[in-house]
Amino acid sequence: MERTKILVTGGAGYIGSHAVVELYEAGFQPVIVDDFSNSQEQAVRGIEEILGVRVPCHRIDCGDVEALRAVFAEEGSLRGVIHFAASKAVGESVQQPLKYYRNNLGSLLALLTVMQEFGVPHLVFSSSCTVYGIPDQLPVTEQTPTKPATSPYGNTKKICEDIITDVVKAPESTVRAILLRYFNPIGAHASAKIGELPLGVPQNLIPYVTQTAAGIREKLTINGDTYDTPDGTNIRDYVHVVDLAKAHVVAVQRLLDVRGEAVEVFNVGTGRGNSVLEVVHAFEQATGQKLNYVIGPPRTGDVPAIYADVTKATEVLGFRTTTSLEEALASAWKWQQSLVSE
Ligand code: UFG
């Protein structure tokens, strides 16, 4: 039987590459689109080694309507799109807001245009818990009010959600969408053939932790320990990237199977909050590595605490996480070691 074709924009990126693997293993035919501006060919090789097959990959900028049209025409019979391709560095977005609005809004507009032209009916969009800002109540549900974003990056996620909602609700729309609001993705594929490849000095916690343990960085600086949390450090919901990738598979399956609402929103996290210090200690426990760290000042724009209520994703999508924090951190460490030994 022919596999159902799903286009994965940003399919060579961190979450995208894991989603490509999970889609293929669930019986779909993923087709990668990536401009490799913040990803590497190595990810595609890793995917193909895991799967033992070639995966179609188009090197194009997703904001280029003509190039997208050519891909849709060449591939034919696409049934859906998972849209990961985006610029994602919060700090950089403050420095270069235009780049973020241009890339993140431009690629979505191009994609929706071409999806409508070719009658491709299903879209899964990478959103972020950043849309909740500093929430008044924890955990956050999908009903928790969204708040003005604290960075241009966060703002693009909210605006993209609004664009998709308006487009799919239009009377003549042929597209339906699921918006997945991710919490903090961490870890790597068990094979250590794909994982996160941060360029330069990592801004995110886990790559900084693994690079410190590997001796690439001298020490981790914890961004403040005087927040109103039990140990004073920030609380996040760290979800293993393979669990997160699987959420995309069940979201695609729902769009294909159920003629539901035009747009649905789901939180994708574990439902657990862990502090930065808890992560540091869990990493030491899971890997046996001692981590050199100091407490520094708070980072501007950081949300003190956020974690997900995942009841809706569990009940409607059948989404379940299967990986503990320790296992996720061990997988991140295995991935880091594979990079060092290359
Ligand atoms: N942290 C440190 N030291 C570091 C790096 C991070 O203490 O060197 C702390 C942060 O202050 C924060 C936690 O570790 O408390 C997690 O930080 P990350 O940068 O890994 O993740 P964020 O929660 O800041 O950001 C993530 C995504 C963004 C998204 C945001 C939404 O990376 O894309 O969640 O809240 F916008």
GROMACS .gro file of N, CA and C in nm, residues 212-290:
model
  237
  212THR      N    1   2.895   2.143   2.898
  212THR     CA    2   2.976   2.165   3.019
  212THR      C    3   3.032   2.032   3.069
  213ALA      N    4   2.944   1.931   3.073
  213ALA     CA    5   2.991   1.799   3.119
  213ALA      C    6   3.099   1.745   3.025
  214ALA      N    7   3.090   1.780   2.897
  214ALA     CA    8   3.188   1.731   2.799
  214ALA      C    9   3.317   1.814   2.802
  215GLY      N   10   3.319   1.920   2.881
  215GLY     CA   11   3.440   2.001   2.892
  215GLY      C   12   3.451   2.109   2.785
  216ILE      N   13   3.346   2.125   2.704
  216ILE     CA   14   3.350   2.229   2.599
  216ILE      C   15   3.326   2.366   2.662
  217ARG      N   16   3.240   2.370   2.762
  217ARG     CA   17   3.216   2.492   2.841
  217ARG      C   18   3.272   2.470   2.981
  218GLU      N   19   3.318   2.579   3.041
  218GLU     CA   20   3.382   2.564   3.171
  218GLU      C   21   3.280   2.535   3.281
  219LYS      N   22   3.170   2.613   3.278
  219LYS     CA   23   3.069   2.592   3.381
  219LYS      C   24   2.933   2.642   3.333
  220LEU      N   25   2.830   2.583   3.391
  220LEU     CA   26   2.694   2.630   3.365
  220LEU      C   27   2.664   2.745   3.459
  221THR      N   28   2.604   2.852   3.406
  221THR     CA   29   2.554   2.958   3.493
  221THR      C   30   2.403   2.943   3.504
  222ILE      N   31   2.356   2.920   3.624
  222ILE     CA   32   2.211   2.910   3.647
  222ILE      C   33   2.156   3.052   3.657
  223ASN      N   34   2.055   3.078   3.577
  223ASN     CA   35   2.004   3.216   3.566
  223ASN      C   36   1.913   3.255   3.683
  224GLY      N   37   1.972   3.272   3.799
  224GLY     CA   38   1.897   3.325   3.912
  224GLY      C   39   1.843   3.216   4.003
  225ASP      N   40   1.849   3.242   4.136
  225ASP     CA   41   1.790   3.144   4.230
  225ASP      C   42   1.705   3.213   4.336
  226THR      N   43   1.649   3.328   4.296
  226THR     CA   44   1.563   3.400   4.392
  226THR      C   45   1.421   3.414   4.340
  227TYR      N   46   1.383   3.327   4.247
  227TYR     CA   47   1.245   3.328   4.198
  227TYR      C   48   1.153   3.270   4.307
  228ASP      N   49   1.025   3.296   4.292
  228ASP     CA   50   0.927   3.247   4.388
  228ASP      C   51   0.891   3.101   4.354
  229THR      N   52   0.991   3.015   4.367
  229THR     CA   53   0.972   2.870   4.343
  229THR      C   54   1.041   2.799   4.460
  230PRO      N   55   1.011   2.669   4.483
  230PRO     CA   56   1.066   2.602   4.604
  230PRO      C   57   1.217   2.617   4.621
  231ASP      N   58   1.298   2.603   4.516
  231ASP     CA   59   1.443   2.620   4.535
  231ASP      C   60   1.495   2.752   4.475
  232GLY      N   61   1.403   2.836   4.428
  232GLY     CA   62   1.442   2.969   4.378
  232GLY      C   63   1.480   2.973   4.232
  233THR      N   64   1.494   2.853   4.168
  233THR     CA   65   1.530   2.854   4.025
  233THR      C   66   1.404   2.829   3.940
  234ASN      N   67   1.412   2.866   3.811
  234ASN     CA   68   1.296   2.858   3.721
  234ASN      C   69   1.245   2.714   3.704
  235ILE      N   70   1.115   2.706   3.686
  235ILE     CA   71   1.053   2.575   3.663
  235ILE      C   72   1.001   2.565   3.519
  236ARG      N   73   1.033   2.452   3.455
  236ARG     CA   74   0.988   2.425   3.318
  236ARG      C   75   0.937   2.282   3.309
  237ASP      N   76   0.868   2.255   3.198
  237ASP     CA   77   0.816   2.122   3.169
  237ASP      C   78   0.902   2.065   3.057
  238TYR      N   79   0.996   1.976   3.091
  238TYR     CA   80   1.092   1.924   2.994
  238TYR      C   81   1.038   1.795   2.934
  239VAL      N   82   1.010   1.801   2.804
  239VAL     CA   83   0.948   1.685   2.736
  239VAL      C   84   1.050   1.625   2.639
  240HIS      N   85   1.059   1.491   2.643
  240HIS     CA   86   1.156   1.425   2.555
  240HIS      C   87   1.115   1.444   2.409
  241VAL      N   88   1.214   1.475   2.325
  241VAL     CA   89   1.186   1.511   2.186
  241VAL      C   90   1.118   1.398   2.108
  242VAL      N   91   1.144   1.274   2.147
  242VAL     CA   92   1.078   1.163   2.075
  242VAL      C   93   0.930   1.156   2.115
  243ASP      N   94   0.901   1.179   2.244
  243ASP     CA   95   0.761   1.187   2.285
  243ASP      C   96   0.691   1.302   2.212
  244LEU      N   97   0.759   1.415   2.205
  244LEU     CA   98   0.702   1.531   2.134
  244LEU      C   99   0.681   1.499   1.986
  245ALA      N  100   0.778   1.433   1.925
  245ALA     CA  101   0.766   1.396   1.783
  245ALA      C  102   0.643   1.308   1.762
  246LYS      N  103   0.620   1.217   1.857
  246LYS     CA  104   0.505   1.126   1.844
  246LYS      C  105   0.372   1.202   1.851
  247ALA      N  106   0.372   1.314   1.922
  247ALA     CA  107   0.249   1.395   1.929
  247ALA      C  108   0.210   1.443   1.790
  248HIS      N  109   0.311   1.468   1.704
  248HIS     CA  110   0.282   1.513   1.567
  248HIS      C  111   0.218   1.402   1.485
  249VAL      N  112   0.262   1.280   1.511
  249VAL     CA  113   0.205   1.166   1.437
  249VAL      C  114   0.057   1.150   1.474
  250VAL      N  115   0.026   1.156   1.604
  250VAL     CA  116  -0.114   1.139   1.643
  250VAL      C  117  -0.198   1.259   1.598
  251ALA      N  118  -0.136   1.376   1.590
  251ALA     CA  119  -0.210   1.493   1.542
  251ALA      C  120  -0.243   1.477   1.393
  252VAL      N  121  -0.146   1.432   1.313
  252VAL     CA  122  -0.171   1.408   1.171
  252VAL      C  123  -0.281   1.303   1.155
  253GLN      N  124  -0.269   1.197   1.235
  253GLN     CA  125  -0.368   1.088   1.227
  253GLN      C  126  -0.508   1.142   1.258
  254ARG      N  127  -0.518   1.229   1.357
  254ARG     CA  128  -0.650   1.285   1.392
  254ARG      C  129  -0.707   1.369   1.277
  255LEU      N  130  -0.621   1.449   1.215
  255LEU     CA  131  -0.668   1.531   1.103
  255LEU      C  132  -0.718   1.442   0.990
  256LEU      N  133  -0.649   1.330   0.967
  256LEU     CA  134  -0.689   1.241   0.858
  256LEU      C  135  -0.818   1.165   0.891
  257ASP      N  136  -0.834   1.130   1.020
  257ASP     CA  137  -0.944   1.039   1.058
  257ASP      C  138  -1.073   1.110   1.098
  258VAL      N  139  -1.058   1.226   1.163
  258VAL     CA  140  -1.174   1.287   1.228
  258VAL      C  141  -1.205   1.420   1.162
  259ARG      N  142  -1.324   1.437   1.115
  259ARG     CA  143  -1.362   1.564   1.054
  259ARG      C  144  -1.410   1.654   1.169
  260GLY      N  145  -1.316   1.702   1.248
  260GLY     CA  146  -1.350   1.779   1.368
  260GLY      C  147  -1.353   1.928   1.340
  261GLU      N  148  -1.319   2.003   1.443
  261GLU     CA  149  -1.319   2.149   1.430
  261GLU      C  150  -1.212   2.193   1.330
  262ALA      N  151  -1.229   2.315   1.281
  262ALA     CA  152  -1.133   2.368   1.183
  262ALA      C  153  -0.994   2.380   1.243
  263VAL      N  154  -0.991   2.421   1.371
  263VAL     CA  155  -0.860   2.434   1.435
  263VAL      C  156  -0.870   2.385   1.580
  264GLU      N  157  -0.773   2.305   1.619
  264GLU     CA  158  -0.767   2.257   1.757
  264GLU      C  159  -0.628   2.286   1.813
  265VAL      N  160  -0.624   2.312   1.944
  265VAL     CA  161  -0.498   2.346   2.011
  265VAL      C  162  -0.469   2.243   2.119
  266PHE      N  163  -0.344   2.200   2.128
  266PHE     CA  164  -0.305   2.107   2.234
  266PHE      C  165  -0.173   2.148   2.297
  267ASN      N  166  -0.167   2.140   2.428
  267ASN     CA  167  -0.039   2.150   2.499
  267ASN      C  168   0.035   2.018   2.483
  268VAL      N  169   0.165   2.026   2.459
  268VAL     CA  170   0.245   1.903   2.458
  268VAL      C  171   0.362   1.919   2.554
  269GLY      N  172   0.345   1.857   2.669
  269GLY     CA  173   0.449   1.855   2.772
  269GLY      C  174   0.432   1.725   2.849
  270THR      N  175   0.493   1.721   2.967
  270THR     CA  176   0.479   1.599   3.049
  270THR      C  177   0.374   1.618   3.158
  271GLY      N  178   0.342   1.746   3.185
  271GLY     CA  179   0.254   1.775   3.298
  271GLY      C  180   0.333   1.792   3.428
  272ARG      N  181   0.465   1.776   3.420
  272ARG     CA  182   0.551   1.791   3.538
  272ARG      C  183   0.637   1.915   3.525
  273GLY      N  184   0.655   1.986   3.635
  273GLY     CA  185   0.750   2.098   3.635
  273GLY      C  186   0.876   2.058   3.709
  274ASN      N  187   0.991   2.094   3.653
  274ASN     CA  188   1.118   2.071   3.722
  274ASN      C  189   1.200   2.199   3.724
  275SER      N  190   1.266   2.223   3.836
  275SER     CA  191   1.349   2.343   3.847
  275SER      C  192   1.483   2.319   3.778
  276VAL      N  193   1.554   2.429   3.752
  276VAL     CA  194   1.687   2.417   3.689
  276VAL      C  195   1.778   2.333   3.778
  277LEU      N  196   1.773   2.356   3.909
  277LEU     CA  197   1.859   2.277   4.000
  277LEU      C  198   1.820   2.130   3.997
  278GLU      N  199   1.691   2.102   3.989
  278GLU     CA  200   1.649   1.961   3.979
  278GLU      C  201   1.704   1.897   3.852
  279VAL      N  202   1.704   1.973   3.743
  279VAL     CA  203   1.758   1.921   3.616
  279VAL      C  204   1.907   1.891   3.632
  280VAL      N  205   1.978   1.984   3.694
  280VAL     CA  206   2.123   1.964   3.714
  280VAL      C  207   2.147   1.836   3.794
  281HIS      N  208   2.073   1.819   3.903
  281HIS     CA  209   2.093   1.701   3.987
  281HIS      C  210   2.048   1.573   3.916
  282ALA      N  211   1.940   1.582   3.840
  282ALA     CA  212   1.893   1.464   3.766
  282ALA      C  213   1.997   1.425   3.661
  283PHE      N  214   2.060   1.526   3.600
  283PHE     CA  215   2.163   1.497   3.499
  283PHE      C  216   2.280   1.424   3.566
  284GLU      N  217   2.320   1.473   3.683
  284GLU     CA  218   2.433   1.409   3.754
  284GLU      C  219   2.398   1.264   3.791
  285GLN      N  220   2.276   1.246   3.838
  285GLN     CA  221   2.228   1.112   3.874
  285GLN      C  222   2.227   1.019   3.753
  286ALA      N  223   2.171   1.070   3.643
  286ALA     CA  224   2.148   0.986   3.526
  286ALA      C  225   2.277   0.950   3.454
  287THR      N  226   2.378   1.036   3.464
  287THR     CA  227   2.498   1.016   3.382
  287THR      C  228   2.624   0.988   3.464
  288GLY      N  229   2.616   1.013   3.595
  288GLY     CA  230   2.735   0.996   3.678
  288GLY      C  231   2.838   1.108   3.658
  289GLN      N  232   2.801   1.211   3.580
  289GLN     CA  233   2.892   1.325   3.556
  289GLN      C  234   2.870   1.432   3.660
  290LYS      N  235   2.978   1.486   3.715
  290LYS     CA  236   2.964   1.599   3.808
  290LYS      C  237   2.958   1.727   3.724
   0.00000   0.00000   0.00000
